[in-house]
Coordinates of C-alpha atoms in Angstrom, one line a residue:
M1 CA -7.8 -2.7 -25.2
E2 CA -5.6 -3.4 -22.2
R3 CA -4.1 -0.4 -20.2
I4 CA -1.1 -0.2 -18.2
L5 CA -1.1 1.8 -15.0
V6 CA 2.1 3.0 -13.3
V7 CA 1.8 4.5 -9.9
A8 CA 4.7 5.7 -7.5
Y9 CA 4.4 5.8 -3.8
R10 CA 6.7 7.2 -1.1
P11 CA 6.1 5.1 2.1
N12 CA 6.4 6.9 5.3
A13 CA 9.2 5.7 7.6
G14 CA 9.0 2.2 8.6
K15 CA 5.8 1.5 6.4
R16 CA 7.4 0.1 3.3
E17 CA 6.3 -3.6 4.0
E18 CA 2.8 -2.4 5.2
L19 CA 2.6 -0.5 1.7
L20 CA 3.6 -3.6 -0.1
A21 CA 0.8 -5.6 1.7
F22 CA -1.7 -3.0 0.7
L23 CA -0.7 -3.1 -2.9
A24 CA -1.0 -6.8 -2.9
A25 CA -4.5 -6.4 -1.4
Q26 CA -5.6 -3.9 -4.0
H27 CA -4.3 -6.2 -6.8
R28 CA -6.2 -9.2 -5.3
R29 CA -9.4 -7.0 -5.2
G30 CA -8.8 -5.9 -8.9
R31 CA -8.6 -9.6 -9.9
E32 CA -11.6 -10.5 -7.8
L33 CA -13.5 -7.9 -9.8
G34 CA -12.2 -9.2 -13.1
L35 CA -10.7 -5.8 -13.9
L36 CA -7.0 -6.7 -13.9
D37 CA -5.3 -9.1 -16.3
D38 CA -3.7 -12.2 -15.1
I39 CA -0.3 -10.6 -15.5
R40 CA 1.4 -10.3 -12.1
P41 CA 2.2 -6.7 -11.2
L42 CA 5.7 -5.5 -11.3
L43 CA 7.2 -3.6 -8.3
G44 CA 10.4 -1.5 -8.4
E45 CA 12.0 0.5 -5.7
G46 CA 13.7 3.7 -6.2
T47 CA 17.0 5.0 -4.7
H48 CA 15.0 6.9 -2.0
G49 CA 12.7 4.2 -1.3
E50 CA 9.9 5.0 -3.7
I51 CA 7.7 2.0 -4.7
V52 CA 6.8 1.9 -8.3
Y53 CA 3.7 -0.3 -9.0
I54 CA 2.7 -1.4 -12.5
V55 CA -0.5 -3.4 -13.4
T56 CA -2.3 -4.3 -16.5
L57 CA -6.0 -3.5 -16.7
R58 CA -8.3 -5.3 -19.2
S59 CA -9.7 -2.1 -20.6
G60 CA -9.4 1.8 -20.1
T61 CA -12.9 1.9 -18.5
D62 CA -11.7 -0.6 -15.9
V63 CA -9.5 2.3 -14.3
D64 CA -12.8 4.1 -13.2
R65 CA -14.6 1.0 -12.2
L66 CA -11.7 0.0 -10.0
W67 CA -11.6 3.4 -8.3
E68 CA -15.4 3.3 -7.8
D69 CA -15.3 -0.1 -5.9
P70 CA -15.9 0.6 -2.1
V71 CA -13.5 -2.1 -1.0
F72 CA -10.7 -0.6 -3.3
Q73 CA -11.5 2.9 -2.0
D74 CA -11.0 1.5 1.7
L75 CA -7.7 0.0 0.9
D76 CA -6.6 3.2 -0.9
A77 CA -7.8 5.3 2.1
S78 CA -5.6 3.0 4.4
M79 CA -2.7 3.4 2.1
S80 CA -2.9 7.3 2.1
M81 CA -2.2 6.9 5.9
I82 CA 1.2 5.2 5.4
A83 CA 2.5 6.5 1.9
R84 CA 2.0 9.3 -0.4
M85 CA 1.6 8.9 -4.1
V86 CA 4.2 10.9 -5.9
P87 CA 4.5 12.0 -9.6
L88 CA 6.8 9.7 -11.6
Q89 CA 9.0 12.6 -12.7
T90 CA 10.0 13.2 -9.1
L91 CA 11.8 9.9 -9.0
D92 CA 15.7 10.3 -9.7
E93 CA 15.4 7.4 -12.0
A94 CA 12.8 9.1 -14.2
A95 CA 15.5 11.7 -15.4
A96 CA 17.3 9.1 -17.5
S97 CA 16.3 7.7 -20.9
Y98 CA 14.8 4.7 -19.0
M99 CA 14.1 3.9 -15.4
D100 CA 16.5 1.4 -13.8
M101 CA 15.2 0.3 -10.5
A102 CA 15.6 -2.5 -8.1
S103 CA 13.0 -5.2 -8.7
L104 CA 10.9 -6.3 -5.7
P105 CA 9.4 -9.6 -4.9
V106 CA 5.6 -9.6 -6.0
H107 CA 3.0 -10.2 -3.2
G108 CA 0.3 -10.1 -5.6
G109 CA -0.7 -11.5 -9.0
T110 CA -1.4 -15.0 -10.2
D111 CA 0.8 -16.6 -7.6
I112 CA -0.5 -15.0 -4.5
P113 CA 0.0 -17.0 -1.4
R114 CA -3.3 -16.9 0.5

């Protein structure tokens, strides 16, 4: 059964575009491994610059397989130098009945320019 993964990041000052590039690279890697669905990821931006990343994995076991991949781990380590993963409930938007965020252009997914 497919799984939906939702992650929020707070980029360091001036690192927003670099974070978006790393998220695109992680998505490409997940697709190369056959772990992510063909559905494009969704990106949202919170009022304080948080980036919310939503992807569909082919199955629940794929989450572990993705995090075990050395290339994915290297991308994640690089991302940790420029952004911090934050709990979803810390976003102002999470206090409402639904999250209403600005949509960001996707630099990953089925229509990735290479």
